[in-house]
Amino acid sequence: MKNSEFEIHPFNEVFYIESLLNKTRSILNDVESVNNFWKNGNHDCQNDDMILDLFQNIILNAGGISRFFWPPKNKNSGHYQIRGEKLREVYLVSDSNILKNRDMRNLIEHFDENLDDFLKEFVSGIVMPKYVGPIIYVDDSRIFFRAYFYDKQIFKMLNVDYEIKPIIAEIKRIHEILLLQLSNGGRFK
């Protein structure tokens, strides 16, 4: 089969639906866990690691979803590109979508290398290992390994910002489509 002949057959659609649902469910469960911290008043310094872990998982899974829509490009990826085009069409995902953020994907996919580069650029002592709180208490010269600014809904890892609200909104939108597809026999239509 040539790459240009690749297609997602109707009897295989359910596997893409289930694979994406695995990621969206995980993200939405993490969102619920984070929201429970705020609702229960448990957003003190004792829970910072758990809160930051949840946001890191959200970014990790959002990056995984992104790969379904925009697979890596290499000389043997023609059928992957066709799959990505088809899934973008099915889920109404444009190239301006928040999930296309290559920084988000690359940060997680190459975390070990990015950590090395981050630590090479910023010397220890300048880098703050973790922070959960409002951004108003942070000066502009502060560098973060991981942080969540709850007043701006921004997660920061290796000093890269991720606006959480639009990411979650897009995940919820895709999740609803996936649930509808699953209830319709595991079909895209």
XYZ file of C-alpha atoms in Angstrom:
189
model
C 0.000 0.000 0.000
C 1.418 3.380 -0.952
C 1.233 6.241 1.519
C -1.200 8.113 -0.707
C -3.582 5.149 -0.539
C -3.840 5.191 3.262
C -7.231 5.826 4.758
C -8.928 5.267 8.073
C -11.437 2.515 7.409
C -14.858 2.749 9.097
C -14.197 -0.391 11.167
C -10.980 1.209 12.511
C -12.493 4.565 13.498
C -13.353 3.298 16.992
C -9.648 2.742 17.739
C -8.835 6.392 17.063
C -11.868 7.448 19.105
C -10.839 5.251 22.051
C -7.212 6.405 21.847
C -8.190 10.081 21.907
C -10.775 9.471 24.654
C -8.047 7.965 26.812
C -6.180 11.263 26.628
C -9.190 13.594 27.000
C -10.555 11.619 29.976
C -7.183 11.761 31.676
C -6.945 15.519 31.158
C -10.483 16.155 32.386
C -9.891 13.955 35.456
C -6.770 16.000 36.224
C -8.754 19.226 35.767
C -11.357 17.932 38.207
C -8.641 17.078 40.722
C -7.135 20.554 40.431
C -10.566 22.147 40.810
C -11.129 20.092 43.966
C -8.006 21.624 45.490
C -9.439 25.106 44.952
C -13.001 24.205 46.051
C -11.839 22.524 49.237
C -9.411 25.303 50.134
C -6.441 22.925 49.878
C -4.257 25.184 47.764
C -1.629 25.693 50.408
C 2.078 25.067 49.980
C 1.698 21.445 51.127
C -0.109 20.535 47.885
C 2.060 22.421 45.390
C 3.749 19.276 44.075
C 0.427 17.529 43.476
C -1.046 20.584 41.735
C 2.016 21.009 39.523
C 2.073 17.279 38.725
C -1.547 17.487 37.572
C -0.811 20.436 35.285
C 2.251 18.697 33.896
C 0.075 15.644 33.123
C -2.443 17.889 31.371
C 0.295 19.298 29.136
C 1.714 15.801 28.542
C -1.658 14.437 27.397
C -2.472 17.543 25.349
C 0.835 16.981 23.555
C -0.211 13.387 22.923
C -3.473 14.552 21.361
C -1.552 17.041 19.255
C 0.517 14.223 17.735
C -2.666 12.574 16.444
C -3.566 15.761 14.548
C -0.056 16.856 13.523
C 2.260 13.848 13.331
C 5.996 14.449 13.110
C 7.199 14.992 9.569
C 9.838 12.700 8.168
C 10.472 10.979 4.867
C 8.351 7.919 5.746
C 5.401 9.715 7.331
C 3.047 10.104 4.376
C 0.304 7.915 5.786
C 0.660 9.548 9.208
C 0.154 12.929 7.570
C -2.976 11.635 5.841
C -4.266 10.361 9.190
C -3.594 13.756 10.774
C -5.447 15.565 7.981
C -8.430 13.234 8.332
C -8.608 13.641 12.119
C -8.293 17.431 11.864
C -11.213 17.392 9.423
C -13.339 15.106 11.622
C -12.735 17.138 14.809
C -12.802 20.564 13.142
C -9.242 21.343 14.189
C -7.505 24.076 12.207
C -3.820 24.894 12.022
C -4.439 27.833 14.362
C -5.654 25.465 17.102
C -4.069 25.822 20.556
C -3.116 22.123 20.495
C -0.735 22.648 17.577
C 1.695 24.399 19.921
C 4.997 22.676 19.082
C 6.608 24.051 22.241
C 4.080 22.089 24.292
C 4.743 18.872 22.386
C 8.495 19.231 22.195
C 8.857 20.170 25.844
C 7.345 16.861 26.895
C 8.683 14.664 24.091
C 12.241 15.863 24.659
C 11.942 16.731 28.331
C 15.340 15.308 29.274
C 17.122 17.363 26.611
C 15.089 20.465 27.410
C 15.918 20.088 31.097
C 19.633 19.869 30.251
C 19.397 23.005 28.088
C 17.330 24.839 30.710
C 19.862 24.093 33.467
C 22.762 24.994 31.186
C 21.177 28.390 30.489
C 20.032 29.189 34.019
C 22.366 28.550 36.923
C 21.102 26.990 40.110
C 20.018 29.523 42.689
C 18.309 31.718 40.119
C 15.781 29.023 39.245
C 12.818 28.587 41.553
C 11.925 24.849 41.725
C 8.186 25.351 42.272
C 5.565 27.968 42.863
C 1.776 27.976 43.092
C 0.185 31.343 43.666
C -0.671 34.663 42.095
C 1.693 36.175 39.575
C 1.538 39.549 41.326
C 3.984 38.251 43.973
C 6.585 37.346 41.358
C 9.125 39.760 39.933
C 10.016 39.652 36.234
C 13.501 38.284 36.823
C 12.264 35.048 38.423
C 12.940 31.832 36.472
C 10.789 28.745 37.144
C 11.229 25.025 36.829
C 7.462 24.574 37.411
C 4.840 27.122 38.451
C 1.118 27.748 38.327
C -0.213 31.297 38.505
C -3.816 30.811 39.487
C -4.806 34.443 38.991
C -3.823 34.205 35.289
C -4.421 30.444 34.809
C -0.925 29.975 33.448
C 1.187 26.862 33.979
C 4.901 27.417 33.513
C 7.445 24.659 33.046
C 11.113 25.194 32.225
C 10.152 28.867 32.038
C 7.677 28.295 29.145
C 4.105 29.572 29.663
C 0.970 27.575 28.855
C -2.423 29.248 29.036
C -4.491 26.520 30.623
C -8.004 27.868 30.016
C -7.988 27.663 26.170
C -6.271 24.260 26.273
C -8.956 22.861 28.584
C -11.766 24.428 26.539
C -10.476 22.735 23.385
C -10.050 19.395 25.158
C -13.640 19.596 26.432
C -14.909 20.377 22.921
C -13.087 17.406 21.398
C -14.138 15.166 24.312
C -17.823 15.896 23.673
C -17.429 14.950 20.006
C -15.649 11.729 21.000
C -18.413 10.767 23.427
C -21.030 11.361 20.738
C -19.044 9.272 18.271
C -18.678 6.454 20.773
C -22.425 6.460 21.443
C -22.986 6.281 17.660
C -21.243 2.939 17.368
C -17.651 4.160 17.373
C -17.937 5.998 14.086
C -16.673 9.435 13.068
C -20.083 10.387 11.633
